[in-house]
Amino acid sequence: MRPRGPAESSPEDEPCDDGGILRRLLGQPALRELTERPPFAAAVISDPFGHALLGDPRQRTGWPQPVRVGGTRIGYVEGKRAAELADFLSVCAELNEENRALAAESLAKYRELSMLYQVTDRLLGAPDDGEVMALVVEEAKRFLRCDSACVLLLNEETGSLERFRCCGMPFHSRATLEVGNDPLGTVLQSGVGEIVNDVQADPRPVLADGGLRSIICSPIKSRNRLIGVVVVGSESPRHFNAADLQLLNNLAAQGGIAIEVARLYVALRRDSATPADLIYGLEDRPPGVTMLVLGAQHVFIAFMYLAVPVLIGLEGGLAPREIASLVSMSLIAMGLTTLLQFRRLGPVGCGYLAPAITSVIYLPPLLLAVNLGGISLVFGMTLMIGLFGLVFAQVLGRLRRLFPPEVCGVVVLMTGLSIIGVALPLLLGLGEMGTVDPDALTVGLVTLAAMVVCTISRVGRVRLYATLLGLLAGYVLSLWLGVVDRSLLDQLVAQPWVGLPAAPSLELSFSPLLVVPFVIASLAANIKVLGLITSAQMTNDVHWKRPDMRSIRGGIVADSVGNLASGVLGGVGTSMSAGNIGLTAATGATSRHIGIVVGGMFIALAFVPKLTAAITLMPAPVMGAGLLYTACFLVISGLEMIVSRLLDSRRTFVVGLAVLAGLGLELVPGAAAQAPPWAAAFLASPLAFSTTLAVCLHLLMGIGVSRRAAACWKGRVPGEEIFRFMERQGAAWGARPDVVRRASPALVELCEEVWSRGGETELGVSLVYDELHLAMEVRWQPGPHEEPARLERLIGHLQRRHDGRARLHSGNDGWLVRFDFEN
């Protein structure tokens, strides 16, 4: 009997190919030529189904010899020397398929490397770990062509997985998952990725409420420790292979590295809170010469206010020598105050570069004092200013509610605006008839323009010396145009270089009639200090959120000690300089070490009459330009403080009415002409009036400001609904956005934890908000499977993660969790 031929062979004998492999093999010219030559010229090569591929079918003789590749029949050889040719073709086919597999694998590796190279650039350029994980999810879903991708990060404190980023169907409805005996837990414990092509057939519990049929899990590592897992999946059954797992492993590894880089960057940025536009930050120490020049600029600004003791001396009819003594002693008090401010020494000092000046706020009550009781009453009431400031500093913590950021912003804004009324007439050179002096206007505009150009210049560090260069330009132009009186120059030449100031009168007196105007002026000055220190905090800290009351209290104490020293030495009232605070922001030099130079210069100049006279003889338009220059930065700083809070209708009236009232007094000076004597000093200062009005309006508008909201959820509620509830209430209250962003996820996680133990548990949530805190209470009746220890761990984790205080209480009416977030 003839052997069964290839066409007659049963398909059940062994697996066979469709003939494609043999056709590709015979398609190679060198191999085809070899098989067509002797001794194989008489052989017939057929595919598995008997169709001849090479040779004459009529020459089929003998037993068909199979050609195999890895156990798969790819064809037959018949005729002479069929067995040898079949073996030869089998070997060639094996080598050919191995080459094809290597080429395919190389191509896949090339594509994978190319993809990882492109993705790595994007991952390392991500600004934070949230963006990194979003990119990992996006790329995993795209390259693996899956329905869902999710990143879960491990919380080391609670040992649970938290859903960080997800695209597509989530693996679980909850935001947190406990690490258990499931594929995710296996991957985290072993650190090796895993494929589950049939989730329902897997014996382990796999995300019971998820809808995915096939998943791949890969660990995310950072610094050789597991920090999470990335999971991709398909809603329909799918066969993931080792290449898919390798690709996801590589992507997860790159994501882990990028997360570590992003976190290091965020930590570095958080630790380095100095704004990028500062040339010399708070702790930097400029070179010696640079520090001297920067200190000289602050001295120039402060000397513009020495007109206050001169005016008081003239009003009191003092002799020139006594006026000079009043100026010198005020200078010494300014120097002592500046030295006390630049560093915190216990309860004294704000810790910032904050030079002191003879304050214009105290001018109206001091003029009343010198007219009522002479210079001794000026010294006595200055001493009283210092004592009142010390008392005010001690109660400031309890009065914190009176000074929210918008009230401090009004103070700083009005401080800047109040400078305009003094500076603009000087810059314009207004005469007695209200005429403008063209030469003075030219000097003022050139001085101001020089300061502005130097400030915005990017040439070297010209910005540091903008004020000094502008003042020098103004001095030179004033001499050239004759704005400076030549007789004053003769007086300057006659002054000695070194001399002791005249001994002041050490008599002190006190008048009860002046207590009210001096208390009002002192209150306004201390609130101004509060606003200026807040402005300095904002300038030096890019992460500023709210005023540092300890620093503010220390600044007020240092200011008060300076006034005590001024009263004892024989000077006038001093206070922190708004112009100098504006100058630090303008020049980008806020180094506290400059305060040592400024304070030393103040004290030294009290014993150098020639230099004191040179500065006090500063041309009026130059002085006006310098004041306007610093006022710009105070106005902007005040506006930034005001808008740091979301303004509702209450805050709108507090800010608007206070600013309009202050501007009204500036624009209509006669509005306070009929005021009683005790209020004249108060109304004579628009800054004092607007400051006090802002505080009073804040108290008035704050009636009922503590607001409540409540919600009750019976059964499981989506997290999105809870987020919307919190955002809606936060917007209605005008709370800080970051407070709502911290409180909302804390509430969602707690609710999900309670519902995981009892899906129908009724939760009652109540919120209480005021200007300083957001309190949140969650109540429920515990179920039979409630674990107090587990809740305690979760609450501890929530308060650390979301920067709030949390407490768990149990009682007859159920369990209560109270959160408190500082606003």
Coordinates of C-alpha atoms in Angstrom, one line a residue, residues 246-755:
Q246 CA 8.2 44.8 31.1
L247 CA 7.0 48.0 29.5
L248 CA 4.8 48.9 32.5
N249 CA 7.7 48.0 34.9
N250 CA 10.0 50.4 33.0
L251 CA 7.4 53.1 33.0
A252 CA 6.8 52.7 36.7
A253 CA 10.6 52.8 37.4
Q254 CA 10.9 56.1 35.5
G255 CA 7.9 57.4 37.4
G256 CA 9.4 56.5 40.7
I257 CA 12.6 58.4 39.9
A258 CA 10.7 61.4 38.7
I259 CA 8.5 61.4 41.8
E260 CA 11.7 61.6 44.0
V261 CA 13.1 64.4 41.9
A262 CA 9.8 66.3 42.0
R263 CA 9.5 65.9 45.8
L264 CA 13.1 67.0 46.3
Y265 CA 12.4 70.0 44.2
V266 CA 9.2 70.9 46.1
A267 CA 11.0 70.5 49.4
L268 CA 13.9 72.7 48.2
R269 CA 11.4 75.3 47.0
R270 CA 9.6 75.1 50.4
D271 CA 12.8 75.4 52.4
S272 CA 14.0 78.3 50.3
A273 CA 11.2 80.7 50.8
T274 CA 13.2 83.7 49.7
P275 CA 11.6 85.3 46.6
A276 CA 13.6 85.1 43.5
D277 CA 13.6 88.9 42.9
L278 CA 15.5 89.6 46.0
I279 CA 19.2 90.3 45.5
Y280 CA 20.1 90.1 49.2
G281 CA 17.6 88.1 51.3
L282 CA 17.0 88.3 55.0
E283 CA 20.0 86.2 56.1
D284 CA 22.4 87.2 53.3
R285 CA 25.4 89.4 54.2
P286 CA 26.3 91.9 51.5
P287 CA 29.9 93.0 51.0
G288 CA 31.2 95.8 53.2
V289 CA 31.1 98.6 50.7
T290 CA 27.8 97.5 49.3
M291 CA 26.3 97.4 52.8
L292 CA 27.5 100.9 53.5
V293 CA 26.0 102.2 50.2
L294 CA 22.7 100.5 50.9
G295 CA 22.6 101.8 54.5
A296 CA 23.3 105.3 53.2
Q297 CA 20.2 105.1 51.0
H298 CA 18.0 104.2 54.0
V299 CA 19.6 107.2 55.9
F300 CA 18.7 109.5 53.0
I301 CA 15.1 108.3 53.1
A302 CA 14.8 108.6 56.9
F303 CA 16.3 112.1 56.9
M304 CA 13.4 113.4 54.9
Y305 CA 11.3 113.1 58.1
L306 CA 13.6 115.1 60.3
A307 CA 11.4 118.1 59.5
V308 CA 9.1 116.8 62.4
P309 CA 11.5 117.8 65.2
V310 CA 12.5 121.0 63.4
L311 CA 8.8 122.0 63.1
I312 CA 8.2 121.2 66.8
G313 CA 11.2 123.2 67.8
L314 CA 10.1 126.2 65.8
E315 CA 6.6 125.9 67.1
G316 CA 7.9 125.9 70.7
G317 CA 10.2 128.9 70.0
L318 CA 13.4 127.0 70.7
A319 CA 16.8 128.4 69.9
P320 CA 18.8 126.9 66.9
R321 CA 21.1 125.1 69.3
E322 CA 18.1 123.5 71.1
I323 CA 16.5 122.5 67.8
A324 CA 19.8 120.9 66.8
S325 CA 19.8 119.0 70.1
L326 CA 16.2 117.9 69.5
V327 CA 17.2 116.6 66.0
S328 CA 20.3 114.8 67.4
M329 CA 18.6 113.1 70.2
S330 CA 15.8 112.0 67.9
L331 CA 18.6 110.5 65.6
I332 CA 20.0 108.6 68.5
A333 CA 16.6 107.2 69.4
M334 CA 16.1 106.2 65.7
G335 CA 19.4 104.4 65.7
L336 CA 18.6 102.5 68.9
T337 CA 15.2 101.5 67.6
T338 CA 16.6 100.3 64.3
L339 CA 19.3 98.2 66.1
L340 CA 16.5 96.7 68.3
Q341 CA 14.4 95.8 65.2
F342 CA 16.8 93.9 63.0
R343 CA 17.0 90.8 65.2
R344 CA 14.7 89.2 67.7
L345 CA 16.1 89.4 71.2
G346 CA 13.6 87.7 73.4
P347 CA 10.3 89.7 73.2
V348 CA 12.0 92.6 71.5
G349 CA 12.5 93.1 67.7
C350 CA 10.7 92.1 64.6
G351 CA 13.7 90.4 62.9
Y352 CA 13.5 92.5 59.7
L353 CA 15.3 95.5 58.2
A354 CA 13.0 98.2 59.6
P355 CA 14.6 101.6 60.2
A356 CA 12.8 104.1 62.4
I357 CA 11.9 107.7 61.6
T358 CA 10.4 110.7 63.5
S359 CA 6.8 109.9 62.7
V360 CA 4.5 112.3 61.0
I361 CA 1.6 110.6 62.8
Y362 CA 2.7 112.1 66.1
L363 CA 3.2 115.6 64.7
P364 CA -0.4 117.0 65.4
P365 CA -0.5 115.9 69.1
L366 CA 3.1 116.9 69.6
L367 CA 2.3 120.4 68.3
L368 CA -0.6 120.6 70.8
A369 CA 1.8 119.5 73.6
V370 CA 4.5 122.1 72.8
N371 CA 1.9 124.8 72.7
L372 CA 0.2 123.7 75.9
G373 CA 3.2 122.9 78.1
G374 CA 6.4 123.5 76.2
I375 CA 9.2 121.1 75.3
S376 CA 9.0 119.3 78.6
L377 CA 5.5 118.2 77.9
V378 CA 6.7 116.9 74.5
F379 CA 9.2 114.7 76.2
G380 CA 6.7 113.5 78.8
M381 CA 4.0 112.6 76.2
T382 CA 6.6 110.8 74.1
L383 CA 7.4 108.7 77.1
M384 CA 3.7 108.0 77.4
I385 CA 3.6 106.8 73.8
G386 CA 6.3 104.2 74.6
L387 CA 4.4 103.0 77.7
F388 CA 1.1 102.7 75.7
G389 CA 2.9 100.7 73.0
L390 CA 4.3 98.2 75.5
V391 CA 0.8 97.6 76.9
F392 CA -0.7 97.3 73.4
A393 CA 1.9 94.7 72.4
Q394 CA 0.9 92.5 75.4
V395 CA -2.8 92.5 74.4
L396 CA -2.1 92.2 70.7
G397 CA -2.6 88.4 70.7
R398 CA -6.1 88.7 72.1
L399 CA -6.9 91.5 69.6
R400 CA -5.7 89.5 66.6
R401 CA -9.3 89.2 65.3
L402 CA -9.3 93.0 64.8
F403 CA -6.4 92.9 62.3
P404 CA -7.1 90.4 59.5
P405 CA -5.1 90.8 56.3
E406 CA -7.5 93.2 54.7
V407 CA -7.3 95.6 57.6
C408 CA -3.5 95.4 57.6
G409 CA -3.7 96.0 53.8
V410 CA -5.7 99.2 54.3
V411 CA -3.1 100.5 56.8
V412 CA -0.2 99.9 54.4
L413 CA -2.2 101.2 51.4
M414 CA -3.2 104.4 53.2
T415 CA 0.4 104.8 54.4
G416 CA 1.5 104.8 50.8
L417 CA -1.3 107.1 49.7
S418 CA -0.7 109.5 52.6
I419 CA 2.8 110.1 51.4
I420 CA 1.4 111.6 48.2
G421 CA 0.1 114.7 50.0
V422 CA 3.5 115.4 51.4
A423 CA 5.6 114.4 48.4
L424 CA 3.7 115.9 45.5
P425 CA 3.9 119.6 46.5
L426 CA 7.6 119.1 47.1
L427 CA 8.2 117.5 43.7
L428 CA 6.1 120.3 42.0
G429 CA 7.8 123.1 43.9
L430 CA 4.5 124.7 44.8
G431 CA 4.7 128.3 46.0
E432 CA 2.5 130.2 48.3
M433 CA 0.1 131.0 45.5
G434 CA -0.1 127.4 44.3
T435 CA 2.2 128.0 41.3
V436 CA 4.5 125.3 40.0
D437 CA 8.2 126.0 39.8
P438 CA 9.4 124.6 36.4
D439 CA 13.0 124.1 37.6
A440 CA 11.8 122.3 40.7
L441 CA 9.5 120.1 38.6
T442 CA 12.3 119.3 36.2
V443 CA 14.6 118.3 39.1
G444 CA 11.8 116.2 40.7
L445 CA 10.9 114.3 37.4
V446 CA 14.5 113.7 36.6
T447 CA 15.2 112.3 40.1
L448 CA 12.1 110.1 39.9
A449 CA 12.9 108.9 36.4
A450 CA 16.5 108.0 37.4
M451 CA 15.3 105.9 40.3
V452 CA 12.7 104.1 38.2
V453 CA 15.2 103.4 35.3
C454 CA 17.8 102.1 37.8
T455 CA 15.2 99.9 39.5
I456 CA 14.0 98.2 36.3
S457 CA 17.5 98.0 34.8
R458 CA 19.0 94.5 34.4
V459 CA 22.5 95.9 34.2
G460 CA 24.6 94.4 37.0
R461 CA 23.2 95.3 40.3
V462 CA 22.3 98.9 39.6
R463 CA 18.9 98.2 41.2
L464 CA 20.6 98.1 44.6
Y465 CA 21.7 101.7 44.3
A466 CA 18.6 103.1 42.5
T467 CA 17.7 105.5 45.3
L468 CA 21.3 106.8 45.9
L469 CA 21.9 107.3 42.1
G470 CA 18.6 109.1 41.8
L471 CA 19.3 111.4 44.7
L472 CA 22.8 112.2 43.4
A473 CA 21.3 113.1 40.0
G474 CA 18.8 115.3 41.8
Y475 CA 21.5 117.1 43.8
V476 CA 23.6 117.8 40.7
L477 CA 20.7 119.0 38.7
S478 CA 19.5 121.2 41.6
L479 CA 22.9 122.9 41.8
W480 CA 23.0 123.4 38.1
L481 CA 19.5 124.9 37.9
G482 CA 19.9 127.0 41.1
V483 CA 17.1 125.2 43.0
V484 CA 19.3 125.1 46.1
D485 CA 19.7 128.4 47.9
R486 CA 23.4 129.4 47.9
S487 CA 23.2 130.9 51.4
L488 CA 22.3 127.4 52.7
L489 CA 25.5 126.1 51.2
D490 CA 27.5 128.8 53.1
Q491 CA 25.8 127.6 56.3
L492 CA 26.8 124.0 55.5
V493 CA 30.4 125.0 55.1
A494 CA 30.4 126.7 58.5
Q495 CA 29.2 123.6 60.3
P496 CA 32.0 121.6 62.1
W497 CA 32.7 118.0 61.2
V498 CA 32.4 116.6 64.7
G499 CA 30.6 118.0 67.7
L500 CA 28.6 116.9 70.7
P501 CA 24.9 117.7 70.6
A502 CA 23.6 120.3 73.1
A503 CA 22.5 118.8 76.4
P504 CA 18.7 118.5 76.3
S505 CA 16.3 119.6 79.0
L506 CA 15.6 116.6 81.2
E507 CA 12.3 118.0 82.6
L508 CA 9.3 115.9 82.0
S509 CA 5.7 116.8 82.4
F510 CA 2.3 115.2 81.7
S511 CA -1.2 116.5 80.8
P512 CA -4.4 114.4 81.1
L513 CA -6.0 116.7 78.4
L514 CA -3.7 115.2 75.8
V515 CA -4.2 111.5 76.7
V516 CA -6.9 110.9 74.1
P517 CA -5.1 112.4 71.1
F518 CA -1.9 110.7 72.0
V519 CA -3.6 107.4 72.6
I520 CA -5.3 107.6 69.2
A521 CA -2.1 108.6 67.5
S522 CA -0.2 105.8 69.2
L523 CA -2.8 103.3 68.3
A524 CA -2.7 104.4 64.6
A525 CA 1.1 104.3 64.7
N526 CA 1.2 100.8 66.2
I527 CA -1.4 99.5 63.7
K528 CA 0.8 101.0 61.0
V529 CA 3.8 99.0 62.4
L530 CA 1.6 95.9 62.3
G531 CA 0.9 96.5 58.6
L532 CA 4.5 97.4 57.7
I533 CA 5.9 94.2 59.4
T534 CA 3.2 92.2 57.6
S535 CA 4.4 93.8 54.4
A536 CA 8.0 92.9 55.2
Q537 CA 7.0 89.3 55.9
M538 CA 5.3 89.1 52.5
T539 CA 8.4 90.6 50.8
N540 CA 10.7 88.0 52.4
D541 CA 8.5 84.9 52.2
V542 CA 7.0 83.6 49.0
H543 CA 4.8 81.2 51.0
W544 CA 3.3 84.0 53.2
K545 CA -0.2 83.2 54.3
R546 CA -1.0 85.2 57.4
P547 CA 0.8 87.7 59.7
D548 CA 3.3 86.3 62.2
M549 CA 2.0 87.8 65.4
R550 CA 5.2 87.1 67.3
S551 CA 7.3 89.1 65.0
I552 CA 4.7 91.9 65.0
R553 CA 4.6 92.0 68.8
G554 CA 8.4 92.2 68.9
G555 CA 8.4 95.0 66.4
I556 CA 5.9 97.0 68.5
V557 CA 7.9 96.4 71.6
A558 CA 11.1 97.6 69.9
D559 CA 9.2 100.7 68.6
S560 CA 7.9 101.4 72.1
V561 CA 11.4 101.0 73.7
G562 CA 12.6 103.5 71.1
N563 CA 10.0 106.0 72.1
L564 CA 10.9 105.5 75.8
A565 CA 14.5 106.2 74.9
S566 CA 13.5 109.3 72.9
G567 CA 11.5 110.7 75.7
V568 CA 14.3 110.2 78.2
L569 CA 17.0 111.5 75.9
G570 CA 15.1 114.6 74.8
G571 CA 13.7 113.6 71.3
V572 CA 10.3 113.3 69.7
G573 CA 8.1 110.3 68.9
T574 CA 9.6 107.8 66.5
S575 CA 8.1 104.9 64.5
M576 CA 8.9 102.4 61.9
S577 CA 9.5 104.0 58.5
A578 CA 7.0 103.1 55.7
G579 CA 9.4 104.6 53.1
N580 CA 12.3 102.4 54.2
I581 CA 10.1 99.3 54.1
G582 CA 9.1 100.3 50.6
L583 CA 12.8 100.8 49.8
T584 CA 13.8 97.3 50.8
A585 CA 11.2 95.9 48.3
A586 CA 12.3 98.4 45.6
T587 CA 16.0 97.6 45.8
G588 CA 15.7 93.9 46.5
A589 CA 17.9 94.1 49.5
T590 CA 16.2 93.1 52.7
S591 CA 19.2 91.7 54.6
R592 CA 18.8 92.3 58.3
H593 CA 22.6 93.0 58.5
I594 CA 22.0 96.3 56.7
G595 CA 20.1 97.3 59.9
I596 CA 23.3 97.4 61.8
V597 CA 24.8 99.9 59.4
V598 CA 21.7 102.0 59.3
G599 CA 21.4 102.1 63.1
G600 CA 25.1 102.9 63.5
M601 CA 24.8 105.7 60.9
F602 CA 21.9 107.3 62.7
I603 CA 23.8 107.4 66.0
A604 CA 27.1 108.5 64.3
L605 CA 25.4 111.3 62.4
A606 CA 24.1 112.8 65.6
F607 CA 27.7 113.7 66.3
V608 CA 28.6 114.9 62.8
P609 CA 26.9 118.3 62.3
K610 CA 28.2 118.9 58.8
L611 CA 26.7 115.6 57.4
T612 CA 23.5 116.1 59.3
A613 CA 23.1 119.6 57.8
A614 CA 24.0 118.3 54.3
I615 CA 21.2 115.7 54.4
T616 CA 18.6 118.0 56.1
L617 CA 19.3 120.6 53.3
M618 CA 18.1 118.1 50.7
P619 CA 16.3 120.0 47.8
A620 CA 12.6 119.8 48.1
P621 CA 11.9 118.2 44.7
V622 CA 14.5 115.6 45.3
M623 CA 12.9 114.8 48.6
G624 CA 9.4 114.6 47.0
A625 CA 10.7 112.2 44.2
G626 CA 12.2 109.9 46.8
L627 CA 9.0 109.8 48.8
L628 CA 6.9 109.0 45.7
Y629 CA 9.3 106.3 44.7
T630 CA 8.9 104.4 48.0
A631 CA 5.1 105.1 48.1
C632 CA 4.6 103.0 44.9
F633 CA 5.8 99.8 46.6
L634 CA 3.7 100.5 49.7
V635 CA 0.6 100.9 47.7
I636 CA 1.2 97.6 45.8
S637 CA 2.0 95.8 49.0
G638 CA -1.2 97.0 50.6
L639 CA -3.3 95.9 47.6
E640 CA -1.6 92.4 47.7
M641 CA -2.6 92.1 51.4
I642 CA -6.1 93.1 50.7
V643 CA -6.7 90.6 47.9
S644 CA -5.0 87.8 49.7
R645 CA -8.5 87.0 51.0
L646 CA -11.6 86.4 48.9
L647 CA -13.6 89.6 49.4
D648 CA -17.2 89.2 50.2
S649 CA -19.6 92.1 50.6
R650 CA -18.6 92.6 54.3
R651 CA -14.9 92.9 53.5
T652 CA -15.7 95.1 50.5
F653 CA -17.3 97.7 52.7
V654 CA -14.6 97.5 55.3
V655 CA -11.9 98.2 52.8
G656 CA -13.8 100.5 50.5
L657 CA -15.3 102.8 53.2
A658 CA -12.0 103.1 55.2
V659 CA -10.0 104.0 52.1
L660 CA -12.6 106.4 50.8
A661 CA -12.7 108.1 54.2
G662 CA -9.0 108.5 54.4
L663 CA -8.8 109.9 50.8
G664 CA -11.7 112.2 51.6
L665 CA -9.8 113.9 54.4
E666 CA -6.8 114.2 52.0
L667 CA -8.9 115.8 49.3
V668 CA -11.1 117.9 51.5
P669 CA -8.9 119.1 54.4
G670 CA -11.6 121.5 55.7
A671 CA -13.9 118.6 56.5
A672 CA -12.5 118.3 60.0
A673 CA -12.4 122.0 60.7
Q674 CA -15.4 122.0 63.1
A675 CA -14.1 118.9 65.1
P676 CA -13.6 119.3 68.8
P677 CA -10.0 119.8 70.1
W678 CA -9.6 116.3 71.4
A679 CA -10.5 114.9 68.0
A680 CA -8.5 117.4 65.9
A681 CA -5.3 115.5 66.2
F682 CA -7.1 112.3 65.2
L683 CA -8.8 113.8 62.1
A684 CA -5.7 115.7 61.1
S685 CA -4.1 112.4 60.0
P686 CA -6.0 110.6 57.2
L687 CA -3.9 107.5 58.0
A688 CA -5.0 107.5 61.6
F689 CA -8.6 108.1 60.7
S690 CA -8.8 105.4 58.0
T691 CA -7.0 102.9 60.2
T692 CA -9.3 103.4 63.1
L693 CA -12.4 103.3 60.8
A694 CA -11.2 100.1 59.3
V695 CA -10.9 98.4 62.7
C696 CA -14.3 99.7 63.8
L697 CA -16.0 98.6 60.5
H698 CA -14.4 95.2 60.8
L699 CA -15.9 94.9 64.3
L700 CA -19.3 96.1 63.1
M701 CA -19.4 94.0 60.0
G702 CA -18.1 91.0 62.0
I703 CA -21.3 90.7 64.0
G704 CA -22.6 87.3 63.2
V705 CA -19.5 86.5 61.1
S706 CA -19.3 83.0 62.7
R707 CA -21.3 81.0 60.2
R708 CA -22.6 77.5 60.3
A709 CA -23.5 74.9 57.7
A710 CA -24.8 71.4 58.0
A711 CA -25.4 68.3 55.9
C712 CA -26.7 64.8 56.5
W713 CA -25.8 61.9 54.3
K714 CA -27.6 58.5 54.8
G715 CA -25.7 55.8 53.0
R716 CA -22.7 56.1 50.6
V717 CA -22.4 59.5 48.8
P718 CA -19.9 60.0 46.0
G719 CA -16.7 61.9 47.0
E720 CA -17.5 64.5 44.3
E721 CA -20.7 65.5 46.0
I722 CA -18.8 66.1 49.3
F723 CA -16.2 68.2 47.5
R724 CA -18.9 70.3 45.9
F725 CA -20.5 70.9 49.3
M726 CA -17.2 72.1 50.8
E727 CA -16.4 74.3 47.8
R728 CA -19.8 75.9 47.8
Q729 CA -19.6 76.8 51.5
G730 CA -16.0 78.0 51.3
A731 CA -17.0 80.3 48.4
A732 CA -19.9 81.7 50.3
W733 CA -17.8 82.4 53.4
G734 CA -14.8 83.8 51.5
A735 CA -12.4 81.3 53.2
R736 CA -8.9 80.8 52.1
P737 CA -8.9 78.4 49.1
D738 CA -6.1 76.3 50.6
V739 CA -8.1 75.8 53.8
V740 CA -11.0 74.3 51.7
R741 CA -8.5 72.2 49.7
R742 CA -7.2 70.7 53.0
A743 CA -10.5 70.2 54.7
S744 CA -12.4 68.6 51.8
P745 CA -10.2 65.5 51.2
A746 CA -10.0 64.9 55.0
L747 CA -13.8 64.8 55.2
V748 CA -14.0 62.5 52.1
E749 CA -11.5 60.0 53.5
L750 CA -13.2 59.9 56.9
C751 CA -16.7 59.4 55.4
E752 CA -15.4 56.6 53.1
E753 CA -13.8 54.9 56.1
V754 CA -17.1 55.0 58.1
W755 CA -19.1 53.7 55.1

